[in-house]
Amino acid sequence: MSVPLADVLKAVQLEAGKVYRCQVGDLQVEVRVERSVPDLLPAAFQESDVMLDPWTDFPELQNATLLDSEPADRLPPDVPQIPIE
């Protein structure tokens, strides 16, 4: 019968920051104990954080021009200069 490693480690008094090593047959086993890191992600989005009122007024565009653009054809490569010898 095999016992999961997590179940065995729950029965042992482990200390954070320590490393435990043991030999199992011809294998060296190392267990490093670390405290769980707190979640570093930002807090959930709060509706109160939304700013609906603009903080500045942009002037209206008087002489605006709308341009249409299209991708151009690729330029041909330069012809290499081969010296005559």
XYZ file of C-alpha atoms in Angstrom:
85
model
C 0.000 0.000 0.000
C 1.402 3.419 -0.914
C 0.786 6.469 1.249
C 0.748 9.936 -0.364
C 3.718 12.078 0.633
C 1.432 14.934 1.716
C -0.277 12.651 4.257
C 3.063 11.544 5.684
C 4.333 15.140 5.945
C 1.185 16.228 7.802
C 2.139 13.842 10.597
C 5.636 15.402 10.937
C 6.353 18.631 12.815
C 7.941 20.786 10.106
C 9.520 24.200 10.650
C 9.495 26.931 8.018
C 12.898 27.700 6.527
C 14.403 24.286 7.237
C 15.497 21.609 4.781
C 15.038 17.949 5.632
C 17.015 15.193 3.864
C 16.847 11.435 4.031
C 18.078 8.420 2.107
C 15.436 6.096 0.628
C 17.135 3.123 -0.949
C 19.643 4.574 -3.386
C 17.747 7.886 -3.651
C 18.425 11.092 -1.727
C 15.162 12.889 -0.809
C 15.113 16.581 0.135
C 12.116 18.482 1.516
C 12.373 22.287 1.679
C 9.793 23.942 3.937
C 8.557 27.434 3.064
C 5.644 29.489 4.273
C 2.966 30.151 1.694
C 3.446 33.491 0.008
C 0.499 35.864 0.314
C -1.323 36.612 -2.903
C 0.473 39.543 -4.553
C -2.283 40.246 -7.048
C -4.194 43.501 -6.610
C -7.498 43.505 -4.798
C -10.689 42.877 -6.685
C -12.070 45.699 -8.848
C -14.197 48.071 -6.802
C -17.059 49.961 -8.413
C -16.167 52.984 -6.273
C -12.805 53.200 -8.080
C -14.524 54.162 -11.343
C -14.230 57.856 -12.142
C -17.129 58.831 -14.373
C -16.521 62.577 -14.403
C -13.762 63.677 -16.782
C -10.943 65.559 -15.116
C -10.269 67.722 -18.158
C -12.123 69.151 -21.135
C -10.598 68.618 -24.557
C -11.139 71.391 -27.095
C -13.296 70.597 -30.105
C -11.415 69.999 -33.333
C -11.897 72.882 -35.758
C -9.904 71.828 -38.847
C -9.702 68.063 -38.583
C -8.882 65.943 -41.624
C -9.629 62.248 -41.946
C -7.054 60.279 -43.934
C -7.528 56.838 -45.447
C -4.437 54.659 -45.568
C -3.626 51.501 -47.455
C -0.614 49.198 -47.176
C 1.981 49.821 -49.881
C 3.570 47.200 -52.114
C 6.915 45.892 -50.944
C 9.917 47.551 -52.493
C 12.077 45.287 -54.665
C 15.426 44.340 -53.129
C 18.550 46.226 -54.188
C 20.469 44.657 -57.052
C 23.813 43.472 -55.681
C 26.955 44.971 -57.199
C 29.095 42.035 -58.373
C 32.636 43.014 -59.356
C 33.836 41.730 -62.741
C 37.003 39.665 -62.366
